[in-house]
Amino acid sequence: MPGSLVGDPFADPGRPSVTLLRSARFPALLLLIAAALGLVLANSPAADAAAAVKGAYVGIPGVFTLSVGHWIADGLLAVFFFVAAVELQYELTNGQLNSPRKALQPIIAAAGGVLVPIAVYLIIAGSGETAAGWPIPTATDIAFALGVLAVFGKGLPSGLRVFLLALAILDDIVGILFIAVLFTSDVDLLMLGAAVVLLVVFRLLSGQLGGRGTRAIAVLMVVVALAVWFFVHESGVHATIAGVALGLVMYQQPALRTRHALEPWVNAIVLPVFALAASLVAIPQVSPTELSPAFWGVALALPVGKIVGITLAGWLSMFLGGTRLAFGDLLAAGALGGIGFTVSLLMSELAFSVDAATRDQATLGVLAGSAISLLVAAILVSLRAWHHRRLALTTPAT
């Protein structure tokens, strides 16, 4: 969830290009361009060349090699998950989720935003092999959601942004748990144990940053982090979990500084490259009735399931002491939650890793569902922003 920390203590206003990459709007635009480019490449004469690059194996021959696609999804995306985990750690200890009262409403809303999309997907695609795709529509892409909010939401109450941030953080936790539990098999406990030992070393080293020898310690931490990633990968647990673990165990202050340093790179390179690679999907030349249930399940579960689940659960939570938000604001938040994208694309690759045809259709479903949600969210957010601006003009000052 790059770019979503409120009140970044390490902001650098002197570098406009870097500030742009930390903003809410520009990273969302980069993601949109990257996804569109991937679709164009996959449906152009360059499709075979693009597929060959994605499938090419890179590494140390005879020792450790992965395809370019796996390096991106397993390696590069681990950096994104590290940044997300640092933010999770911050929000759970000092931010929007550091007390049961603050967390109540977004927890209930997030539960609705996970359970209802799952139900919608299973109703449409719950029979046969496509049933494995039920985790795909549960994610929210905060980069896109905040981008839409920044572009169309001038005048909205700050409580809506806080609610959306907390909701997306909880979505990330659910996504991480799904990846760790559902897409892990044949765990090598020896490899996993080595990763755990190195995580302890990584934490201890992070506590030494800021003193003498900081540069040497930082270099050593990078080496240890790479080793943790390798051992997690070899253990059978999805390698992105290494990024999550590293972000959670690092001492908070150095972790926030590291996140701040990595954020522009994640926004400019990591997420767009992943979006491009994941979107390299040929659009099937078939009628709508011939599309896989996985496509329809994801394409409808993201906009419909998220809007219904988040809106109704968020509204019900207010009776249990949650923050008072207008029903229309909750509706807008539900539409924003339907922009799945990054984590949903990863889950489509994981859920149908052995079925390329269904995986491609699920990926198209993610793109279609996210696009529908983005359009609906832009309309609803604009209407709510106009409503609040008009309300502010007509309400007498006290």
XYZ file of C-alpha atoms in Angstrom:
398
model
C 0.000 0.000 0.000
C 2.670 2.501 -0.973
C 1.866 6.140 -0.484
C -0.838 5.622 2.103
C 0.854 6.514 5.379
C -0.671 9.677 6.808
C 1.778 12.393 7.809
C 4.977 10.832 6.501
C 7.682 11.998 8.974
C 10.403 11.654 6.342
C 8.835 13.729 3.562
C 11.310 15.441 1.238
C 9.622 18.444 -0.423
C 12.843 19.412 -2.197
C 12.691 16.679 -4.840
C 9.576 17.115 -7.020
C 10.120 13.919 -9.066
C 10.340 11.783 -5.920
C 7.387 13.604 -4.345
C 5.351 12.776 -7.456
C 6.104 9.075 -6.991
C 4.924 9.293 -3.379
C 1.631 10.938 -4.354
C -1.686 9.116 -4.625
C -2.469 10.017 -8.248
C 0.695 9.356 -10.253
C 1.420 5.753 -9.078
C -2.185 4.817 -9.906
C -1.714 6.272 -13.392
C 1.511 4.272 -13.845
C -0.300 1.070 -12.858
C -3.083 1.797 -15.340
C -0.590 2.454 -18.154
C 1.405 -0.694 -17.322
C -1.702 -2.904 -17.309
C -2.887 -1.419 -20.611
C 0.579 -1.937 -22.135
C 0.573 -5.580 -21.030
C -2.793 -6.190 -22.679
C -1.693 -4.427 -25.867
C 1.545 -6.440 -26.069
C -0.259 -9.742 -25.460
C -2.703 -9.000 -28.277
C -0.216 -7.654 -30.816
C 2.375 -9.176 -33.183
C 4.861 -8.816 -30.299
C 2.922 -11.314 -28.158
C 5.275 -14.252 -28.778
C 8.352 -12.155 -28.016
C 6.801 -10.835 -24.791
C 5.838 -14.372 -23.713
C 9.358 -15.582 -24.495
C 10.883 -12.867 -22.302
C 8.488 -13.652 -19.443
C 9.240 -17.367 -19.725
C 13.032 -17.049 -20.054
C 15.007 -18.549 -17.154
C 17.480 -16.359 -15.315
C 19.822 -17.189 -12.443
C 22.845 -19.335 -11.734
C 22.608 -22.373 -14.061
C 22.656 -25.620 -12.152
C 22.239 -23.811 -8.822
C 19.149 -21.601 -8.802
C 17.106 -20.318 -11.726
C 13.616 -18.915 -12.131
C 11.653 -17.631 -15.099
C 11.459 -13.862 -15.488
C 7.761 -14.090 -14.601
C 8.585 -15.884 -11.346
C 11.379 -13.442 -10.498
C 8.797 -10.663 -10.808
C 5.949 -12.360 -8.899
C 8.086 -14.109 -6.266
C 11.064 -11.779 -5.977
C 10.250 -8.245 -7.050
C 6.802 -8.329 -5.473
C 8.357 -9.364 -2.144
C 9.686 -5.790 -1.952
C 6.111 -4.492 -2.254
C 5.000 -6.840 0.511
C 7.878 -5.650 2.701
C 6.687 -2.046 2.308
C 3.085 -3.102 2.985
C 4.139 -5.049 6.096
C 6.000 -2.048 7.520
C 2.817 -0.032 7.173
C 0.796 -2.822 8.772
C 3.190 -2.805 11.722
C 2.880 0.976 12.067
C -0.914 1.084 11.812
C -1.358 -1.775 14.295
C 0.845 -0.084 16.898
C 0.538 3.685 16.336
C -2.004 4.244 13.589
C -5.609 3.618 12.605
C -5.811 0.084 14.055
C -4.002 0.523 17.385
C -7.106 0.116 19.537
C -10.230 -2.081 19.378
C -12.464 0.987 19.154
C -10.623 2.385 16.114
C -10.465 -1.005 14.433
C -14.078 -2.070 15.031
C -15.766 -0.491 12.016
C -13.089 -1.276 9.400
C -12.799 -4.859 10.736
C -16.524 -5.437 10.292
C -16.536 -3.676 6.904
C -13.472 -5.662 5.770
C -15.180 -8.895 6.814
C -18.171 -7.970 4.656
C -15.818 -6.968 1.844
C -14.197 -10.412 1.946
C -17.140 -12.733 2.624
C -19.647 -11.269 0.155
C -17.251 -11.308 -2.859
C -16.359 -14.928 -1.988
C -20.064 -15.791 -1.922
C -20.701 -14.037 -5.259
C -17.753 -15.838 -6.853
C -18.818 -19.263 -5.557
C -22.396 -18.747 -6.769
C -21.070 -18.099 -10.284
C -17.951 -20.283 -10.449
C -18.159 -22.552 -7.408
C -18.393 -25.845 -9.258
C -15.487 -27.729 -10.799
C -11.908 -26.523 -11.002
C -12.846 -22.837 -11.170
C -13.916 -22.987 -7.504
C -10.240 -22.584 -6.551
C -10.409 -18.916 -7.569
C -12.573 -17.794 -4.629
C -9.756 -15.785 -2.903
C -9.151 -13.634 -6.005
C -11.883 -10.964 -5.508
C -11.131 -10.379 -1.817
C -8.296 -7.840 -2.278
C -8.322 -4.035 -2.497
C -5.586 -2.143 -4.346
C -4.978 0.885 -2.150
C -2.737 2.610 -4.724
C -5.608 2.728 -7.218
C -8.255 3.450 -4.578
C -6.349 6.406 -3.138
C -5.611 7.642 -6.663
C -9.324 7.794 -7.474
C -9.999 9.426 -4.105
C -7.313 12.055 -4.748
C -8.562 12.873 -8.252
C -12.322 12.948 -7.605
C -12.689 13.317 -3.830
C -11.927 16.970 -3.072
C -14.166 17.983 -0.193
C -14.839 14.509 1.196
C -14.620 14.128 4.998
C -11.239 12.952 6.273
C -13.014 10.128 8.107
C -13.750 8.440 4.781
C -10.059 8.336 3.827
C -9.135 6.994 7.274
C -11.864 4.356 6.966
C -10.617 3.358 3.497
C -6.993 3.150 4.689
C -7.887 0.931 7.631
C -10.086 -1.211 5.393
C -7.271 -1.698 2.875
C -4.791 -2.554 5.646
C -7.116 -5.284 6.898
C -7.578 -6.488 3.314
C -3.802 -6.800 3.079
C -3.731 -8.894 6.251
C -6.386 -11.211 4.802
C -4.508 -11.432 1.485
C -1.253 -12.264 3.266
C -2.989 -14.992 5.275
C -4.567 -16.454 2.138
C -1.205 -16.541 0.358
C 0.532 -18.078 3.374
C -2.112 -20.733 4.082
C -3.762 -21.573 0.755
C -0.800 -21.469 -1.595
C 1.746 -23.346 0.502
C 2.399 -27.060 0.055
C 5.002 -29.634 1.063
C 6.736 -27.355 3.555
C 10.427 -28.078 4.129
C 10.726 -27.391 7.859
C 14.532 -27.286 7.743
C 14.503 -24.501 5.147
C 11.727 -22.683 6.989
C 13.645 -22.992 10.261
C 16.739 -21.461 8.639
C 14.576 -18.549 7.445
C 13.224 -18.016 10.982
C 16.745 -17.966 12.474
C 17.830 -15.399 9.885
C 14.730 -13.302 10.626
C 15.910 -13.058 14.242
C 19.351 -11.978 12.991
C 17.702 -9.404 10.700
C 15.736 -7.925 13.606
C 18.787 -7.706 15.841
C 20.784 -6.005 13.087
C 17.985 -3.485 12.459
C 18.250 -2.413 16.093
C 21.877 -1.413 15.490
C 21.105 1.011 12.652
C 21.796 4.667 13.378
C 24.991 4.076 15.316
C 28.564 3.351 14.298
C 28.983 1.147 11.253
C 25.456 1.786 9.982
C 26.438 1.398 6.338
C 28.099 -1.980 6.920
C 25.123 -3.153 8.978
C 22.729 -2.071 6.222
C 24.706 -4.049 3.620
C 24.709 -7.084 5.902
C 20.936 -6.724 6.399
C 20.403 -6.800 2.640
C 22.424 -10.030 2.442
C 20.432 -11.550 5.330
C 17.132 -10.439 3.743
C 18.065 -12.105 0.450
C 18.961 -15.280 2.353
C 15.599 -15.189 4.160
C 13.855 -14.854 0.797
C 15.818 -17.801 -0.621
C 15.085 -20.108 2.297
C 11.376 -19.182 2.341
C 11.198 -19.856 -1.395
C 12.915 -23.208 -1.001
C 10.705 -24.145 1.977
C 7.576 -24.279 -0.200
C 5.985 -21.174 1.349
C 5.260 -18.475 -1.231
C 8.331 -16.244 -1.374
C 6.431 -12.970 -0.957
C 5.788 -14.023 2.655
C 9.506 -13.381 3.233
C 8.897 -9.703 2.487
C 5.977 -9.670 4.928
C 8.033 -11.306 7.691
C 10.989 -8.965 7.196
C 8.733 -5.895 7.340
C 7.014 -7.072 10.516
C 10.142 -8.020 12.493
C 12.232 -4.926 11.705
C 12.368 -2.278 14.435
C 9.776 0.348 13.600
C 11.824 3.530 13.220
C 14.449 2.067 10.829
C 11.641 0.165 9.114
C 9.750 3.411 8.415
C 12.926 5.003 7.053
C 13.523 1.993 4.807
C 9.942 2.095 3.623
C 10.289 5.779 2.831
C 13.434 5.101 0.778
C 11.855 2.171 -1.101
C 8.457 3.750 -1.759
C 9.370 5.629 -4.992
C 11.031 2.487 -6.399
C 8.017 0.351 -5.534
C 5.668 2.855 -7.172
C 7.854 3.487 -10.222
C 9.217 -0.011 -10.927
C 7.980 -2.887 -8.767
C 4.205 -2.474 -9.147
C 4.175 -1.306 -12.815
C 6.499 -4.164 -13.869
C 4.311 -6.679 -12.057
C 1.150 -5.153 -13.569
C 2.660 -5.341 -17.055
C 3.789 -8.964 -16.618
C 0.503 -10.085 -15.055
C -1.522 -8.372 -17.800
C 0.219 -10.218 -20.630
C -2.998 -12.063 -21.398
C -4.499 -12.697 -24.804
C -8.137 -11.633 -24.983
C -10.058 -14.728 -26.135
C -11.911 -14.332 -29.411
C -15.116 -15.896 -28.122
C -18.639 -14.797 -27.347
C -19.449 -13.756 -23.752
C -21.323 -17.033 -23.197
C -18.124 -18.976 -23.926
C -16.027 -17.174 -21.320
C -14.966 -19.192 -18.279
C -17.052 -18.968 -15.081
C -13.782 -17.808 -13.450
C -13.912 -14.660 -15.588
C -17.513 -13.872 -14.691
C -17.007 -14.813 -11.056
C -14.138 -12.371 -10.571
C -15.502 -9.651 -12.873
C -18.776 -9.502 -10.915
C -17.530 -10.356 -7.409
C -15.129 -7.406 -7.319
C -17.599 -4.585 -8.039
C -20.840 -6.160 -6.774
C -19.444 -8.158 -3.849
C -17.268 -5.351 -2.519
C -19.907 -2.637 -2.832
C -22.595 -4.732 -1.135
C -20.293 -6.282 1.469
C -18.432 -3.142 2.560
C -21.477 -0.842 2.469
C -23.811 -3.078 4.459
C -21.184 -4.279 6.950
C -19.901 -0.719 7.441
C -23.460 0.531 8.009
C -24.210 -2.253 10.520
C -20.969 -1.537 12.394
C -22.197 1.973 13.261
C -24.805 0.413 15.554
C -21.913 -1.201 17.471
C -20.104 2.077 18.071
C -18.288 2.605 14.791
C -17.547 6.043 13.304
C -20.629 7.724 11.844
C -20.315 7.784 8.067
C -23.156 8.639 5.707
C -24.558 5.705 3.742
C -23.505 7.384 0.491
C -19.918 7.684 1.750
C -19.897 3.981 2.636
C -21.216 3.215 -0.846
C -18.323 5.164 -2.376
C -15.842 3.326 -0.130
C -17.351 0.004 -1.227
C -16.834 0.891 -4.879
C -13.221 1.894 -4.182
C -12.721 -1.435 -2.406
C -13.691 -3.258 -5.598
C -10.499 -2.108 -7.333
C -8.596 -5.338 -6.674
C -5.701 -5.293 -9.136
C -2.235 -6.011 -7.640
C -2.951 -8.684 -5.006
C -5.919 -10.033 -7.000
C -3.650 -10.486 -10.032
C -1.154 -12.352 -7.865
C -3.887 -14.579 -6.449
C -5.182 -15.405 -9.929
C -1.687 -16.608 -10.857
C -1.460 -18.686 -7.674
C -4.992 -20.124 -7.709
C -4.725 -21.370 -11.300
C -0.965 -21.901 -11.562
C -1.415 -25.256 -13.350
C -4.264 -24.137 -15.626
C -3.003 -21.370 -17.908
C -6.290 -20.916 -19.792
C -8.379 -20.430 -16.644
C -5.642 -18.261 -15.102
C -5.710 -15.939 -18.105
C -9.491 -15.618 -17.954
C -9.374 -14.969 -14.194
C -6.755 -12.287 -14.867
C -9.032 -10.692 -17.437
C -11.775 -10.871 -14.822
C -9.566 -8.957 -12.379
C -8.903 -6.273 -14.988
C -12.568 -6.043 -15.998
C -13.893 -6.055 -12.419
C -11.340 -3.496 -11.297
C -12.122 -1.276 -14.294
C -15.867 -1.422 -13.527
C -15.190 -0.631 -9.868
C -12.880 2.226 -10.823
C -15.532 3.781 -13.082
C -18.328 3.353 -10.530
C -16.068 4.668 -7.753
C -15.108 7.738 -9.787
C -18.803 8.566 -10.273
C -19.832 7.916 -6.655
C -16.825 9.711 -5.164
C -17.459 12.725 -7.415
C -21.121 12.854 -6.376
C -20.286 12.536 -2.678
C -17.562 15.187 -2.932
C -20.008 17.554 -4.661
C -22.579 16.820 -1.929
C -20.133 17.598 0.887
C -18.875 20.782 -0.801
C -22.452 22.003 -1.254
C -23.209 21.082 2.361
C -20.199 23.081 3.552
C -21.366 26.128 1.594
C -24.923 26.000 2.918
C -24.074 25.171 6.542
C -23.739 28.358 8.651
C -20.376 28.834 10.350
C -20.432 28.416 14.127
